[in-house]
mmCIF file of C-alpha atoms in Angstrom:
data_model
loop_
_atom_site.group_PDB
_atom_site.id
_atom_site.type_symbol
_atom_site.label_atom_id
_atom_site.label_comp_id
_atom_site.label_asym_id
_atom_site.label_seq_id
_atom_site.Cartn_x
_atom_site.Cartn_y
_atom_site.Cartn_z
ATOM 1 C CA PRO A 910 -28.141 -189.434 31.041
ATOM 2 C CA HIS A 911 -29.979 -188.060 27.984
ATOM 3 C CA THR A 912 -32.347 -190.952 27.358
ATOM 4 C CA PRO A 913 -36.063 -190.250 27.873
ATOM 5 C CA HIS A 914 -36.109 -193.453 29.917
ATOM 6 C CA ARG A 915 -33.407 -192.221 32.290
ATOM 7 C CA ASP A 916 -35.455 -192.599 35.528
ATOM 8 C CA LEU A 917 -36.734 -196.065 34.558
ATOM 9 C CA LEU A 918 -33.209 -197.131 33.592
ATOM 10 C CA GLN A 919 -31.877 -195.902 36.914
ATOM 11 C CA SER A 920 -34.514 -197.877 38.788
ATOM 12 C CA LEU A 921 -33.809 -201.010 36.717
ATOM 13 C CA THR A 922 -30.094 -200.634 37.462
ATOM 14 C CA ASP A 923 -30.605 -200.131 41.196
ATOM 15 C CA LEU A 924 -32.752 -203.257 41.442
ATOM 16 C CA ALA A 925 -30.389 -205.377 39.334
ATOM 17 C CA TRP A 926 -27.279 -204.209 41.213
ATOM 18 C CA ALA A 927 -28.876 -205.189 44.512
ATOM 19 C CA ASN A 928 -28.796 -208.825 43.306
ATOM 20 C CA PRO A 929 -25.335 -210.279 44.077
ATOM 21 C CA ALA A 930 -25.619 -212.770 41.209
ATOM 22 C CA ILE A 931 -25.537 -209.931 38.702
ATOM 23 C CA GLN A 932 -21.915 -209.047 37.891
ATOM 24 C CA ALA A 933 -22.344 -206.436 35.213
ATOM 25 C CA ILE A 934 -25.033 -204.197 33.739
ATOM 26 C CA TRP A 935 -25.038 -202.410 30.402
ATOM 27 C CA VAL A 936 -27.382 -201.141 27.688
ATOM 28 C CA GLY A 937 -27.347 -201.617 23.961
ATOM 29 C CA GLY A 938 -29.420 -200.397 21.066
ATOM 30 C CA SER A 939 -30.496 -196.781 20.626
ATOM 31 C CA ILE A 940 -29.804 -195.865 24.254
ATOM 32 C CA ALA A 941 -26.160 -196.962 23.957
ATOM 33 C CA SER A 942 -25.750 -195.208 20.637
ATOM 34 C CA GLY A 943 -27.316 -191.975 21.973
ATOM 35 C CA LYS A 944 -30.208 -192.058 19.521
ATOM 36 C CA SER A 945 -33.093 -193.065 21.792
ATOM 37 C CA ASP A 946 -36.405 -191.268 21.941
ATOM 38 C CA HIS A 947 -39.730 -191.740 23.808
ATOM 39 C CA ALA A 948 -40.666 -194.642 21.487
ATOM 40 C CA SER A 949 -37.380 -196.491 22.034
ATOM 41 C CA ASP A 950 -37.296 -199.753 23.829
ATOM 42 C CA ILE A 951 -34.716 -200.419 26.578
ATOM 43 C CA ASP A 952 -32.069 -202.960 25.652
ATOM 44 C CA PHE A 953 -31.019 -203.839 29.210
ATOM 45 C CA ARG A 954 -28.214 -206.407 29.578
ATOM 46 C CA VAL A 955 -26.868 -208.192 32.628
ATOM 47 C CA ALA A 956 -24.067 -210.736 33.133
ATOM 48 C CA ILE A 957 -24.528 -213.337 35.854
ATOM 49 C CA ASP A 958 -21.979 -215.292 37.794
ATOM 50 C CA GLU A 959 -23.494 -218.699 37.079
ATOM 51 C CA PRO A 960 -22.549 -221.502 34.630
ATOM 52 C CA THR A 961 -25.970 -221.288 32.872
ATOM 53 C CA VAL A 962 -28.961 -219.046 32.723
ATOM 54 C CA GLU A 963 -31.411 -221.802 33.569
ATOM 55 C CA ALA A 964 -32.271 -220.362 36.967
ATOM 56 C CA TRP A 965 -33.238 -217.104 35.220
ATOM 57 C CA ALA A 966 -35.839 -218.659 32.949
ATOM 58 C CA GLN A 967 -38.480 -218.070 35.660
ATOM 59 C CA VAL A 968 -37.712 -214.853 37.449
ATOM 60 C CA GLU A 969 -39.518 -213.127 40.341
ATOM 61 C CA TRP A 970 -39.845 -209.884 38.395
ATOM 62 C CA ASP A 971 -41.187 -207.916 41.310
ATOM 63 C CA THR A 972 -37.601 -207.875 42.672
ATOM 64 C CA LEU A 973 -36.107 -206.645 39.388
ATOM 65 C CA LEU A 974 -38.726 -204.420 37.764
ATOM 66 C CA PRO A 975 -39.866 -201.052 39.082
ATOM 67 C CA VAL A 976 -42.920 -201.216 36.834
ATOM 68 C CA PRO A 977 -44.869 -204.495 36.381
ATOM 69 C CA ALA A 978 -44.779 -206.350 33.066
ATOM 70 C CA VAL A 979 -48.129 -206.833 31.370
ATOM 71 C CA GLY A 980 -46.821 -209.264 28.782
ATOM 72 C CA MET A 981 -43.650 -211.203 28.157
ATOM 73 C CA THR A 982 -41.992 -213.557 25.683
ATOM 74 C CA THR A 983 -38.871 -215.471 26.679
ATOM 75 C CA LEU A 984 -36.287 -216.453 24.062
ATOM 76 C CA ARG A 985 -33.394 -218.772 24.808
ATOM 77 C CA PHE A 986 -29.982 -218.493 23.185
ATOM 78 C CA GLY A 987 -28.478 -221.764 24.282
ATOM 79 C CA PRO A 988 -27.560 -222.520 27.920
ATOM 80 C CA LYS A 989 -25.684 -219.221 28.413
ATOM 81 C CA ALA A 990 -28.091 -216.513 27.322
ATOM 82 C CA ILE A 991 -31.786 -215.742 27.641
ATOM 83 C CA LEU A 992 -33.937 -212.781 26.661
ATOM 84 C CA HIS A 993 -37.111 -211.700 28.364
ATOM 85 C CA HIS A 994 -38.872 -209.438 25.893
ATOM 86 C CA MET A 995 -41.624 -207.594 27.773
ATOM 87 C CA LEU A 996 -44.119 -204.817 27.636
ATOM 88 C CA LEU A 997 -44.235 -202.840 30.904
ATOM 89 C CA ASP A 998 -47.350 -201.382 32.405
ATOM 90 C CA ASN A 999 -46.162 -197.860 31.480
ATOM 91 C CA GLY A 1000 -46.005 -198.843 27.758
ATOM 92 C CA VAL A 1001 -42.216 -199.197 27.519
ATOM 93 C CA LEU A 1002 -40.789 -202.197 25.745
ATOM 94 C CA LEU A 1003 -37.964 -203.803 27.780
ATOM 95 C CA ASP A 1004 -35.515 -206.387 26.520
ATOM 96 C CA TYR A 1005 -33.993 -207.876 29.637
ATOM 97 C CA TYR A 1006 -31.076 -209.892 28.307
ATOM 98 C CA ILE A 1007 -29.264 -212.206 30.757
ATOM 99 C CA GLN A 1008 -25.999 -213.939 29.943
ATOM 100 C CA THR A 1009 -23.220 -215.683 31.770
ATOM 101 C CA CYS A 1010 -20.026 -213.754 32.424
ATOM 102 C CA ASP A 1011 -18.112 -215.919 29.904
ATOM 103 C CA THR A 1012 -20.483 -215.194 27.028
ATOM 104 C CA HIS A 1013 -19.473 -212.657 24.377
ATOM 105 C CA TYR A 1014 -22.278 -210.594 22.916
ATOM 106 C CA ALA A 1015 -21.199 -208.268 20.134
ATOM 107 C CA GLU A 1016 -23.460 -205.404 19.126
ATOM 108 C CA VAL A 1017 -23.201 -202.061 17.404
ATOM 109 C CA ALA A 1018 -23.123 -199.964 20.589
ATOM 110 C CA VAL A 1019 -22.666 -200.783 24.269
ATOM 111 C CA LYS A 1020 -22.845 -198.456 27.260
ATOM 112 C CA LEU A 1021 -21.487 -200.011 30.423
ATOM 113 C CA ILE A 1022 -23.424 -199.027 33.538
ATOM 114 C CA ALA A 1023 -21.687 -201.159 36.221
ATOM 115 C CA ALA A 1024 -19.333 -204.091 36.596
ATOM 116 C CA ARG A 1025 -18.053 -205.752 39.730
ATOM 117 C CA THR A 1026 -14.560 -206.204 38.322
ATOM 118 C CA ASP A 1027 -12.320 -204.240 36.012
ATOM 119 C CA GLU A 1028 -11.710 -207.295 33.851
ATOM 120 C CA LEU A 1029 -15.438 -207.847 33.300
ATOM 121 C CA ALA A 1030 -15.908 -204.097 32.561
ATOM 122 C CA GLU A 1031 -13.288 -204.358 29.783
ATOM 123 C CA THR A 1032 -14.928 -207.519 28.400
ATOM 124 C CA ILE A 1033 -18.292 -205.760 28.254
ATOM 125 C CA ARG A 1034 -16.825 -202.684 26.562
ATOM 126 C CA SER A 1035 -15.202 -204.989 23.972
ATOM 127 C CA PHE A 1036 -18.702 -206.059 22.799
ATOM 128 C CA SER A 1037 -19.230 -202.661 21.230
ATOM 129 C CA GLY A 1038 -18.505 -202.068 17.579
ATOM 130 C CA ALA A 1039 -19.986 -205.065 15.813
ATOM 131 C CA GLU A 1040 -20.155 -204.431 12.145
ATOM 132 C CA VAL A 1041 -23.585 -204.145 10.568
ATOM 133 C CA PRO A 1042 -23.806 -204.799 6.815
ATOM 134 C CA LEU A 1043 -24.887 -201.715 5.009
ATOM 135 C CA HIS A 1044 -25.919 -203.536 1.849
ATOM 136 C CA VAL A 1045 -27.468 -206.934 1.460
ATOM 137 C CA ASP A 1046 -28.291 -208.332 -1.972
ATOM 138 C CA VAL A 1047 -32.011 -208.996 -2.137
ATOM 139 C CA ASP A 1048 -33.949 -210.891 -4.722
ATOM 140 C CA PRO A 1049 -36.906 -208.564 -5.450
ATOM 141 C CA GLU A 1050 -39.127 -211.401 -6.672
ATOM 142 C CA ARG A 1051 -38.495 -213.394 -3.470
ATOM 143 C CA VAL A 1052 -39.408 -210.363 -1.357
ATOM 144 C CA ARG A 1053 -42.548 -209.810 -3.391
ATOM 145 C CA GLN A 1054 -43.571 -213.434 -2.982
ATOM 146 C CA LEU A 1055 -43.001 -213.268 0.784
ATOM 147 C CA PHE A 1056 -45.470 -210.421 0.972
ATOM 148 C CA VAL A 1057 -47.991 -212.160 -1.274
ATOM 149 C CA ASP A 1058 -47.720 -215.361 0.761
ATOM 150 C CA TYR A 1059 -48.031 -213.455 4.046
ATOM 151 C CA TRP A 1060 -51.152 -211.547 3.021
ATOM 152 C CA ILE A 1061 -52.869 -214.588 1.529
ATOM 153 C CA ILE A 1062 -52.142 -216.719 4.599
ATOM 154 C CA THR A 1063 -53.169 -213.919 6.973
ATOM 155 C CA HIS A 1064 -56.491 -213.439 5.092
ATOM 156 C CA LYS A 1065 -57.099 -217.163 5.208
ATOM 157 C CA HIS A 1066 -56.567 -217.223 8.956
ATOM 158 C CA LEU A 1067 -59.207 -214.507 9.377
ATOM 159 C CA LYS A 1068 -61.687 -217.132 8.331
ATOM 160 C CA GLY A 1069 -60.619 -219.347 11.263
ATOM 161 C CA ILE A 1070 -60.890 -216.492 13.724
ATOM 162 C CA HIS A 1071 -64.382 -215.642 12.405
ATOM 163 C CA ARG A 1072 -65.404 -219.299 12.917
ATOM 164 C CA ASN A 1073 -64.070 -219.217 16.518
ATOM 165 C CA GLN A 1074 -61.308 -221.726 15.783
ATOM 166 C CA ALA A 1075 -58.523 -219.715 17.419
ATOM 167 C CA LEU A 1076 -56.702 -222.725 18.810
ATOM 168 C CA MET A 1077 -56.362 -224.159 15.329
ATOM 169 C CA MET A 1078 -54.720 -220.908 14.262
ATOM 170 C CA THR A 1079 -51.406 -221.755 15.959
ATOM 171 C CA ILE A 1080 -51.059 -224.908 13.902
ATOM 172 C CA GLY A 1081 -51.956 -223.147 10.704
ATOM 173 C CA LEU A 1082 -49.626 -220.235 11.396
ATOM 174 C CA HIS A 1083 -46.770 -222.565 12.294
ATOM 175 C CA LEU A 1084 -47.154 -224.483 9.023
ATOM 176 C CA SER A 1085 -47.551 -221.243 7.091
ATOM 177 C CA LEU A 1086 -44.353 -219.770 8.548
ATOM 178 C CA ILE A 1087 -42.460 -222.950 7.665
ATOM 179 C CA HIS A 1088 -43.815 -222.696 4.104
ATOM 180 C CA ILE A 1089 -42.910 -219.036 3.813
ATOM 181 C CA SER A 1090 -39.369 -219.544 5.090
ATOM 182 C CA GLU A 1091 -38.824 -222.773 3.153
ATOM 183 C CA PRO A 1092 -41.172 -222.656 0.128
ATOM 184 C CA THR A 1093 -39.842 -225.909 -1.337
ATOM 185 C CA ARG A 1094 -40.658 -227.825 1.854
ATOM 186 C CA PRO A 1095 -44.078 -229.532 1.544
ATOM 187 C CA TYR A 1096 -46.765 -228.898 4.152
#
């Protein structure tokens, strides 16, 4: 109730709950942990009563979004989970995560909004409390080299943009990212 996105979240919930395939609705991230502000995105989660999420790869968003999306990226997490990461027309970032009812999705905080069964409600509540490492050993030289590689590659790609070779940029960026993540792998 205290999130700056309360009205939008209520509208998202109402539209989702009207779809009988959606069995549970919850939020994660800063909203679930009570730390959201006006710049926070909405980590909206739904569980569907289907064996896979394939039917949800292409969604008629006008039936599920109270505000149109102006841009979207879809990420798949196997056959049982999919994330539609979108920017809404009102400037809010929305992560609309869809998973099957038998998928377990642990995260730091979960706030259940609705579930069609008590059993599913308990399952969703059990997702909360994933441990987040507080300290990760980092090789300072590797981090420095990542930044150097990133800025050199980015600067090089500016040349391609200046020469109106934007389509070639995707190939170059792909190869560059492989090289940055796997520096011993040859181009």
